Coordinates of C-alpha atoms in Angstrom, one line a residue:
M2 CA 83.5 69.2 124.0
N3 CA 85.4 70.9 126.4
R4 CA 83.9 73.4 128.3
A5 CA 85.7 76.2 130.3
D6 CA 84.1 79.0 132.6
D7 CA 86.1 81.4 134.4
R8 CA 89.4 79.4 134.6
S9 CA 92.6 79.2 132.3
D10 CA 93.8 75.4 132.1
D11 CA 96.3 76.0 134.5
G12 CA 95.1 78.4 136.7
A13 CA 97.7 80.6 135.5
D14 CA 97.1 84.6 134.8
D15 CA 100.3 85.5 133.3
G16 CA 99.1 85.0 129.8
A17 CA 101.8 82.0 129.6
D18 CA 99.0 79.7 127.9
D19 CA 99.5 79.5 124.0
S20 CA 96.9 77.0 122.9
E21 CA 96.6 76.0 118.9
Y22 CA 93.4 75.7 117.3
D23 CA 92.3 75.3 113.6
V24 CA 89.6 78.1 114.1
A25 CA 89.0 80.4 116.7
V26 CA 84.9 81.5 117.0
I27 CA 84.5 84.6 118.7
G28 CA 80.6 84.9 120.2
Y29 CA 78.4 82.0 121.0
G30 CA 75.1 83.5 119.6
P31 CA 73.2 81.6 116.6
T32 CA 76.0 82.3 114.1
G33 CA 78.9 81.5 116.3
V34 CA 77.3 78.0 117.7
T35 CA 76.1 77.4 114.2
A36 CA 80.0 77.8 113.1
A37 CA 81.0 75.3 116.0
N38 CA 78.6 72.9 115.0
L39 CA 79.6 72.9 111.0
L40 CA 83.5 73.1 112.1
G41 CA 83.2 70.8 114.5
G42 CA 81.5 68.3 112.0
L43 CA 84.0 68.9 109.8
G44 CA 87.0 67.4 111.9
L45 CA 88.7 70.5 112.7
R46 CA 90.1 71.9 116.1
V47 CA 88.1 74.6 117.3
V48 CA 87.8 77.3 120.2
V49 CA 84.9 79.6 121.1
V50 CA 85.1 82.5 123.5
E51 CA 82.1 83.8 124.7
R52 CA 81.5 86.6 127.5
D53 CA 78.4 85.4 128.9
A54 CA 77.9 82.2 131.1
E55 CA 74.5 81.0 129.8
V56 CA 72.4 81.2 126.5
F57 CA 71.0 85.1 126.5
S58 CA 67.3 84.8 128.0
R59 CA 65.8 87.4 125.6
A60 CA 64.1 86.1 122.6
R61 CA 65.2 88.3 120.1
A62 CA 64.9 86.1 116.8
I63 CA 61.3 84.5 116.3
S64 CA 61.4 83.0 113.2
T65 CA 63.3 81.4 110.4
D66 CA 63.2 79.5 106.9
E67 CA 63.6 76.3 105.2
E68 CA 67.1 77.2 104.1
V69 CA 68.4 77.5 107.2
I70 CA 66.7 74.5 108.4
R71 CA 68.4 72.6 105.6
I72 CA 71.9 74.0 107.1
W73 CA 71.1 72.9 110.5
Q74 CA 70.3 69.7 108.8
R75 CA 73.8 69.3 108.0
T76 CA 74.5 69.4 111.9
G77 CA 72.4 66.6 112.3
L78 CA 70.2 68.7 114.3
A79 CA 67.5 69.8 112.0
E80 CA 64.5 67.4 113.5
R81 CA 65.4 68.0 117.0
L82 CA 65.1 71.9 116.4
K83 CA 61.9 71.6 114.4
A84 CA 60.4 69.8 117.5
D85 CA 60.4 73.2 119.0
M86 CA 59.2 74.9 116.1
L87 CA 55.9 76.0 114.7
A88 CA 55.7 75.5 111.0
G89 CA 52.9 76.2 108.5
R90 CA 51.2 79.4 110.0
P91 CA 50.2 82.0 107.7
L92 CA 50.6 85.9 107.9
D93 CA 48.4 88.4 107.7
F94 CA 48.4 92.3 107.3
V95 CA 45.3 93.3 109.2
D96 CA 43.5 96.6 109.6
A97 CA 42.8 98.2 112.8
R98 CA 39.9 96.8 113.3
G99 CA 41.8 93.4 112.9
R100 CA 40.3 92.8 109.5
T101 CA 42.4 90.8 107.0
L102 CA 43.9 92.9 104.2
L103 CA 46.1 90.7 103.0
S104 CA 46.9 86.6 103.7
A105 CA 49.6 84.2 102.4
D106 CA 51.7 81.4 103.1
P107 CA 55.5 82.0 101.7
A108 CA 55.9 79.7 99.0
P109 CA 58.3 76.9 99.5
R110 CA 61.7 77.3 97.8
G111 CA 62.4 73.3 97.5
H112 CA 64.9 72.9 100.3
G113 CA 62.9 70.0 101.8
H114 CA 61.9 71.7 104.8
P115 CA 58.4 74.1 105.7
S116 CA 59.0 77.7 104.2
Q117 CA 58.4 79.2 107.3
M118 CA 59.2 78.3 111.4
F119 CA 58.6 80.2 114.1
V120 CA 61.3 79.5 116.9
Y121 CA 61.7 80.4 120.8
Q122 CA 65.4 81.8 120.2
P123 CA 66.6 80.7 123.8
A124 CA 65.5 77.2 123.4
L125 CA 66.8 76.8 119.6
E126 CA 70.4 78.0 121.2
Q127 CA 70.4 75.3 123.7
V128 CA 69.7 72.8 121.2
L129 CA 72.7 74.1 119.2
R130 CA 75.0 74.4 122.1
E131 CA 74.3 70.9 123.0
G132 CA 74.8 69.9 119.7
A133 CA 78.3 71.3 119.9
D134 CA 79.2 69.1 122.9
R135 CA 79.2 66.0 120.8
Y136 CA 82.7 67.2 119.1
P137 CA 85.6 66.8 121.6
D138 CA 88.0 69.4 119.3
V139 CA 85.6 72.2 120.0
E140 CA 86.4 74.0 123.5
V141 CA 83.8 76.5 124.5
L142 CA 85.4 79.3 127.2
L143 CA 82.2 80.6 128.8
R144 CA 82.8 83.7 130.9
H145 CA 85.8 84.7 128.6
E146 CA 86.3 87.9 126.4
C147 CA 88.6 88.4 123.9
L148 CA 90.4 91.6 124.9
R149 CA 93.0 91.8 121.8
L150 CA 93.3 90.0 118.5
R151 CA 96.3 90.3 116.4
Q152 CA 97.4 88.5 113.3
D153 CA 100.4 87.4 111.4
T154 CA 100.9 85.3 108.0
E155 CA 100.6 82.3 110.0
G156 CA 97.4 83.0 112.0
V157 CA 95.5 85.0 114.5
E158 CA 96.6 85.3 118.4
L159 CA 93.8 86.0 120.9
T160 CA 94.4 87.4 124.5
V161 CA 91.7 86.4 126.6
A162 CA 90.4 87.3 129.9
G163 CA 88.2 85.1 132.0
A164 CA 85.9 86.5 134.4
D165 CA 88.4 85.5 137.1
D166 CA 90.8 87.8 135.8
S167 CA 92.8 84.9 134.3
V168 CA 94.4 85.5 131.1
R169 CA 95.1 83.1 128.2
R170 CA 96.8 83.6 125.0
L171 CA 95.1 81.3 122.1
R172 CA 96.2 80.9 118.6
A173 CA 94.1 79.8 115.3
R174 CA 95.1 79.6 111.7
Y175 CA 91.7 81.7 111.4
A176 CA 89.2 83.8 113.4
I177 CA 85.1 84.1 112.9
A178 CA 84.0 87.0 114.6
A179 CA 80.1 86.7 115.4
D180 CA 80.2 88.8 118.5
G181 CA 77.3 91.1 117.2
G182 CA 76.3 94.4 116.3
S183 CA 78.5 96.1 118.7
S184 CA 81.4 93.8 117.8
L185 CA 84.4 94.5 119.4
T186 CA 86.6 92.6 117.0
R187 CA 85.2 94.8 114.2
A188 CA 86.4 97.7 116.2
Q189 CA 90.1 96.6 116.6
L190 CA 90.3 95.7 113.1
N191 CA 89.2 99.3 112.2
V192 CA 86.5 98.2 110.1
G193 CA 83.6 100.8 109.5
Y194 CA 79.9 99.9 110.2
E195 CA 78.4 102.0 108.0
G196 CA 74.1 102.6 107.4
R197 CA 72.0 104.2 109.5
T198 CA 69.8 103.6 112.6
Y199 CA 66.2 104.6 112.6
E200 CA 64.3 107.2 114.5
D201 CA 61.7 104.9 115.6
R202 CA 62.4 102.8 118.8
W203 CA 60.1 99.9 119.0
V204 CA 58.8 97.7 122.5
V205 CA 59.6 94.3 122.3
V206 CA 57.4 91.9 124.7
D207 CA 57.8 88.5 125.2
T208 CA 54.9 86.6 127.0
E209 CA 54.0 83.0 128.4
M210 CA 50.4 82.2 127.2
L211 CA 48.3 81.1 130.0
K212 CA 44.8 80.7 127.7
P213 CA 45.2 80.4 124.1
W214 CA 42.9 82.8 122.3
P215 CA 41.3 82.2 118.8
D216 CA 44.0 82.7 116.1
H217 CA 46.9 82.8 118.3
D218 CA 49.1 81.0 116.0
R219 CA 48.8 83.4 113.4
L220 CA 51.2 86.1 112.5
R221 CA 49.7 89.2 112.4
F222 CA 51.1 92.7 110.9
R223 CA 49.0 95.1 112.6
C224 CA 48.5 98.2 109.8
D225 CA 47.0 100.2 112.4
P226 CA 47.9 104.2 111.9
Q227 CA 47.3 104.8 115.4
R228 CA 49.8 102.6 116.7
P229 CA 51.0 99.7 114.2
A230 CA 51.8 96.6 115.8
V231 CA 53.5 92.9 115.1
D232 CA 51.6 90.2 116.9
C233 CA 53.5 86.9 116.2
P234 CA 53.0 83.6 117.5
T235 CA 56.3 81.5 119.4
P236 CA 56.6 78.1 120.1
L237 CA 56.7 76.4 123.6
G238 CA 53.8 78.7 124.8
H239 CA 54.9 82.2 124.0
H240 CA 53.5 84.9 122.2
R241 CA 55.7 88.1 121.0
W242 CA 54.2 91.7 120.6
E243 CA 56.2 94.4 119.2
F244 CA 55.0 98.3 119.2
P245 CA 56.7 101.5 118.2
V246 CA 57.5 104.2 120.6
L247 CA 55.2 107.2 119.4
P248 CA 56.1 111.2 119.8
G249 CA 55.4 111.6 123.0
D250 CA 55.3 108.5 124.7
D251 CA 57.4 107.5 127.7
E252 CA 59.5 104.8 127.0
K253 CA 60.1 103.6 130.8
H254 CA 56.4 103.7 131.3
L255 CA 55.6 101.4 128.1
T256 CA 57.8 98.6 129.3
T257 CA 55.5 98.4 132.5
H258 CA 53.1 95.8 132.6
D259 CA 50.0 98.3 133.1
A260 CA 51.0 99.7 129.6
I261 CA 51.7 96.2 128.0
H262 CA 48.3 95.1 129.1
A263 CA 46.7 98.4 128.0
M264 CA 48.2 97.9 124.3
V265 CA 47.4 94.1 124.0
S266 CA 43.7 94.8 125.5
R267 CA 43.2 96.1 122.1
Y268 CA 43.1 92.8 120.8
G269 CA 40.9 91.3 123.1
I270 CA 43.8 89.9 124.8
G271 CA 42.8 90.2 128.8
R272 CA 45.6 90.3 131.9
D273 CA 44.5 86.2 132.6
R274 CA 45.7 84.9 129.1
I275 CA 49.6 86.1 129.1
R276 CA 51.9 86.6 131.9
I277 CA 54.7 89.0 131.0
L278 CA 58.3 87.5 130.8
R279 CA 59.8 90.8 129.6
A280 CA 59.7 94.1 127.8
T281 CA 62.6 95.8 126.1
V282 CA 63.1 98.8 123.6
Y283 CA 65.2 98.2 120.5
S284 CA 66.4 100.7 117.7
H285 CA 66.2 99.0 114.0
H286 CA 69.6 99.6 112.2
V287 CA 70.3 98.9 108.8
R288 CA 74.3 98.6 108.4
F289 CA 77.0 96.8 106.9
A290 CA 80.8 96.2 107.5
A291 CA 82.9 97.9 105.2
R292 CA 85.0 94.6 104.5
F293 CA 83.6 91.1 105.6
R294 CA 87.4 90.1 105.8
V295 CA 90.4 91.2 107.2
G296 CA 93.6 89.1 106.7
R297 CA 92.6 85.8 108.6
V298 CA 89.6 87.0 110.7
F299 CA 86.1 86.8 109.2
L300 CA 83.0 89.2 110.3
A301 CA 79.7 87.1 110.0
G302 CA 76.3 87.5 111.6
D303 CA 75.3 91.0 113.1
A304 CA 79.1 91.7 113.6
A305 CA 78.7 92.1 109.7
H306 CA 75.8 93.4 108.9
A307 CA 72.3 94.5 110.7
M308 CA 68.6 94.7 109.5
P309 CA 65.4 95.5 110.5
P310 CA 63.4 92.5 111.8
W311 CA 60.2 92.7 109.5
I312 CA 60.8 89.0 107.4
G313 CA 62.7 87.5 110.2
Q314 CA 66.2 87.4 108.7
G315 CA 68.7 88.9 110.8
M316 CA 69.6 85.4 112.2
A317 CA 68.7 83.6 108.9
A318 CA 71.7 85.8 107.4
G319 CA 74.0 84.6 110.1
V320 CA 73.8 81.3 109.6
R321 CA 74.2 81.8 106.1
D322 CA 77.2 83.4 106.6
A323 CA 78.3 80.2 108.5
A324 CA 77.5 77.9 106.5
N325 CA 79.2 79.5 103.3
L326 CA 82.2 80.3 105.3
C327 CA 83.1 77.0 107.3
W328 CA 83.4 74.5 104.4
K329 CA 85.8 77.1 102.7
L330 CA 87.7 77.2 105.7
A331 CA 88.2 73.6 106.2
A332 CA 89.0 73.3 102.2
V333 CA 91.6 75.5 103.0
L334 CA 93.0 74.2 106.1
R335 CA 93.2 70.7 104.6
G336 CA 94.9 72.1 101.8
E337 CA 92.2 71.3 99.3
L338 CA 91.9 74.3 98.1
P339 CA 94.0 77.5 97.7
E340 CA 93.2 80.1 100.3
S341 CA 92.4 82.6 97.7
L342 CA 89.1 80.7 97.9
L343 CA 88.4 82.6 101.0
D344 CA 87.5 85.9 99.3
S345 CA 84.7 84.6 97.9
Y346 CA 82.6 84.7 100.7
E347 CA 82.2 88.4 101.0
A348 CA 81.7 88.4 97.2
E349 CA 78.8 85.6 98.0
R350 CA 77.5 86.9 101.2
K351 CA 77.4 90.6 100.8
P352 CA 75.1 91.0 98.1
H353 CA 72.4 88.4 99.4
V354 CA 72.2 90.1 102.5
K355 CA 72.2 93.4 101.1
E356 CA 69.0 92.6 99.2
V357 CA 67.2 90.9 102.2
T358 CA 67.6 94.1 104.2
R359 CA 66.3 96.1 101.2
R360 CA 63.1 93.8 101.1
A361 CA 63.1 93.9 105.2
V362 CA 62.5 97.6 104.9
L363 CA 60.1 97.7 102.2
V364 CA 57.9 95.2 104.2
G365 CA 58.5 97.6 107.3
R366 CA 57.2 100.6 105.2
L367 CA 54.2 98.8 104.3
I368 CA 53.4 97.7 107.9
T369 CA 54.4 100.9 109.9
E370 CA 52.9 103.6 107.3
R371 CA 51.2 105.9 110.2
R372 CA 50.4 108.8 107.5
L373 CA 46.4 108.8 107.4
P374 CA 45.7 109.3 103.7
V375 CA 48.7 106.8 103.0
A376 CA 47.7 103.9 105.1
R377 CA 43.9 104.3 103.7
A378 CA 45.7 104.0 100.0
R379 CA 47.7 101.0 101.4
N380 CA 44.7 99.5 102.9
G381 CA 42.5 100.0 99.7
V382 CA 45.2 98.3 97.5
L383 CA 45.8 95.2 99.5
R384 CA 41.9 94.6 100.1
A385 CA 41.8 95.0 95.8
I386 CA 44.8 92.4 95.2
R387 CA 43.5 89.9 97.5
P388 CA 40.9 88.4 95.9
V389 CA 43.0 88.0 92.5
P390 CA 44.0 84.3 92.1
G391 CA 47.5 84.1 92.4
L392 CA 48.8 87.8 92.7
T393 CA 48.8 87.7 96.7
A394 CA 51.0 85.3 96.4
R395 CA 53.5 86.6 93.5
L396 CA 53.3 89.7 95.6
V397 CA 54.6 88.2 98.6
D398 CA 57.1 86.0 97.0
A399 CA 58.6 89.0 95.2
N400 CA 58.9 91.1 98.5
W401 CA 59.5 88.3 101.1
I402 CA 62.8 86.2 101.5
P403 CA 65.1 86.2 98.2
V404 CA 66.8 83.0 97.0
A405 CA 70.3 82.8 97.7
S406 CA 71.7 82.4 94.7
Y407 CA 75.6 83.6 93.6
A408 CA 76.1 86.0 90.6
K409 CA 79.8 86.2 91.5
G410 CA 81.7 83.9 93.7
F411 CA 83.5 80.8 93.7
Q412 CA 82.0 79.1 90.3
A413 CA 83.5 78.0 87.3
R414 CA 83.4 80.0 83.7
P415 CA 81.6 79.9 81.4
R416 CA 78.5 80.3 83.4
T417 CA 75.3 78.5 82.9
R418 CA 72.0 79.4 84.4
A419 CA 72.3 76.9 87.2
S420 CA 75.8 78.4 88.0
G421 CA 75.9 79.7 91.5
R422 CA 72.3 78.4 92.6
Q423 CA 72.0 75.8 95.2
I424 CA 70.1 72.7 94.0
P425 CA 66.8 71.7 95.7
Q426 CA 66.3 69.2 98.3
P427 CA 63.7 66.9 97.6
R428 CA 63.3 62.9 98.9
V429 CA 65.2 60.7 96.7
T430 CA 65.0 56.6 97.1
G431 CA 68.9 55.3 97.3
A432 CA 70.4 52.0 96.5
D433 CA 68.9 50.2 99.2
G434 CA 65.1 51.5 98.7
E435 CA 65.2 54.2 101.7
R436 CA 63.7 57.7 101.1
V437 CA 65.9 60.3 102.2
R438 CA 66.5 63.9 101.8
L439 CA 68.9 64.5 99.0
D440 CA 71.5 66.3 101.2
D441 CA 71.9 63.3 103.3
V442 CA 73.4 61.4 100.1
L443 CA 75.1 64.4 98.9
A444 CA 76.9 64.6 102.4
G445 CA 78.5 67.5 102.5
R446 CA 81.4 66.7 99.7
W447 CA 82.4 67.6 96.1
L448 CA 80.2 65.2 93.9
L449 CA 78.9 65.4 90.2
L450 CA 75.4 64.8 89.7
H451 CA 74.4 63.7 86.3
L452 CA 71.2 62.2 84.0
G453 CA 71.6 58.6 83.1
L454 CA 75.0 57.8 81.2
P455 CA 77.4 60.6 81.9
R456 CA 79.7 62.1 79.2
P457 CA 83.4 61.2 80.7
Q458 CA 84.6 64.1 83.1
P459 CA 88.6 62.9 83.4
A460 CA 89.9 66.3 85.1
W461 CA 87.3 65.5 87.9
E462 CA 87.7 61.8 87.7
R463 CA 91.5 62.1 88.3
A464 CA 90.6 64.7 91.5
G465 CA 88.7 61.4 92.6
V466 CA 85.5 63.4 92.8
P467 CA 82.6 61.0 93.0
S468 CA 79.7 60.7 90.4
L469 CA 75.7 60.1 91.2
A470 CA 73.5 59.5 88.6
V471 CA 69.8 60.7 88.9
L472 CA 67.2 58.4 87.9
P473 CA 63.5 58.7 86.8
A474 CA 60.7 58.1 89.5
D475 CA 59.4 55.0 88.0
S476 CA 63.1 53.5 88.1
R477 CA 64.3 50.9 90.2
P478 CA 67.1 51.8 92.9
A479 CA 70.5 51.3 92.0
E480 CA 74.3 51.2 92.8
G481 CA 75.7 54.8 92.3
A482 CA 72.6 56.5 91.7
V483 CA 69.4 57.9 93.2
V484 CA 65.9 57.6 92.2
D485 CA 63.8 61.2 91.9
S486 CA 61.1 60.0 93.8
D487 CA 59.6 63.6 94.0
G488 CA 59.9 64.3 90.7
V489 CA 62.1 67.4 91.6
L490 CA 65.6 67.2 90.3
L491 CA 65.1 66.2 86.7
P492 CA 62.7 69.1 86.0
W493 CA 65.3 71.3 87.6
L494 CA 68.0 70.1 85.7
A495 CA 65.5 70.6 82.6
E496 CA 64.7 74.2 83.5
H497 CA 68.4 75.1 83.6
G498 CA 69.4 73.2 80.4
V499 CA 72.0 71.1 81.9
T500 CA 72.5 67.6 82.3
T501 CA 75.9 67.4 84.5
L502 CA 76.5 69.1 87.8
A503 CA 79.6 69.3 89.9
L504 CA 78.3 70.5 93.3
R505 CA 80.0 72.2 95.9
P506 CA 80.5 70.9 99.6
D507 CA 77.3 73.2 100.4
A508 CA 75.1 71.7 97.3
Y509 CA 75.7 75.1 95.3
V510 CA 76.4 74.5 91.5
Y511 CA 80.7 75.0 91.2
A512 CA 80.4 74.2 87.3
A513 CA 77.4 72.8 85.0
A514 CA 77.2 71.5 81.3
P515 CA 74.4 70.6 78.6
A516 CA 74.1 67.6 77.1
G517 CA 77.3 66.1 75.3
A518 CA 79.2 68.6 76.8
R519 CA 82.3 68.3 79.4
L520 CA 82.3 70.7 82.6
P521 CA 84.8 73.0 83.1
P522 CA 87.7 71.7 84.9
P523 CA 88.0 71.6 88.8
P524 CA 89.3 74.9 90.2
A525 CA 92.7 75.8 90.1
G526 CA 95.1 74.0 93.1
F527 CA 92.0 71.8 93.8
A528 CA 93.5 68.7 95.8
P529 CA 91.0 66.9 98.4
A530 CA 93.1 65.7 100.6
S531 CA 90.0 63.6 101.9
R532 CA 88.0 62.3 99.1
S533 CA 85.1 60.9 101.0
A534 CA 85.2 64.0 103.8
A535 CA 81.6 64.6 105.0
V536 CA 80.0 66.7 107.4
S537 CA 79.1 64.7 110.6
A538 CA 75.7 64.0 111.3
Q539 CA 76.5 62.1 114.7

């Protein structure tokens, strides 16, 4: 990877530099750096424009989920990232005295990684940036800002200023704006950011643990009408608290060390146990860009949507955006699929992120209710359902992170129950007898997955799409097949009433067929330019 700080390639400041790229990424937070890794792995020439010189030191996101780790697996960074995360921690809703109202572990969704993991965002972003360093065709311009963006029928022109007042003109075929909730790119495109900002403001406190305390590694939603709070473990020796600014509070005072120690002392945490790193006041937003695409420019992450933090999905939603968009950009740039494919980005992502946001708002209301009669009723209901077998798990699952399946978007007709769903990722045994995660076999390419002896699929075969058989768990490994070692794939196919799948590069089902039937044909204009193209896992 080529990195520049506040200088242009030739030191000129007259705007004379005109560089060509496949994709420009504006913003280098979690969404932008994920996009840089995915696009770099796909062999595209990428430029990243980032205003700040270093990773933002404030820990904003504190958790992620198995689907996001699965995305980072495609970049080859999942195991390194997981080494800095906390997994397998339950979440508790507790009353004002710390007594448990409800306790649960989010149910796994079959993506092959722990269902929820706590993160320390600065460390996470640093690993992702080091991952982007692997790609010589990814150029990162730190301490640069995109002042102007113009597009025509062939591409996008960015006027970029460095911190030393140098100016560069860059051209890219497409651009991804991942420059945050106050996105200047979105403003330049004149795209509305519709929704609301909540009146309640919250103090977010990041600390270093000096001495652990009992159950410091559990997530607690403190449903205290006097002052609700979030009490959250974060890895690498950190801990997070979040408190509302109540009527009559002085915001400046609430961010002082004395005020913070007074608030956490209610939970038995003394000054000898933590070192306060930073405290910031935030507002919670629910907003969606009116459009996620304007010509050759795509909004992603907070530039496209903002949600409250209650189920830890703000960062995750941006990573999902990047995963959905990047393989599509590569397919269009390679001439494998027509440019109309890119319209499916908003069609697929916007409904899901709206549902995630709805659930985040609902959970937030449950946690932060301060009207005493309503809070008492809430506590009574939660205590009542806690002993009922399976009811707590069903309640949490129904209101936690929804599965990212797409009712609309890029998929064949007629639809089946499998269409628009991502296939689970168990461990499978390959021809060499080695057990690996399924996506490592799928390798980020178009692929036909089938049971046993498949019905011929001439249209797909003419397009050069390879096929892979799924064998029962007790089968011997064989060429052109994987053994369903965990016993997951065959039941999933049976549940959805299909025996053959056409999988997109992101492991979502483009087309499916029951026993004895042929798949719908490949998409119009489908012409794979590189039939063995795969996401690099260097």
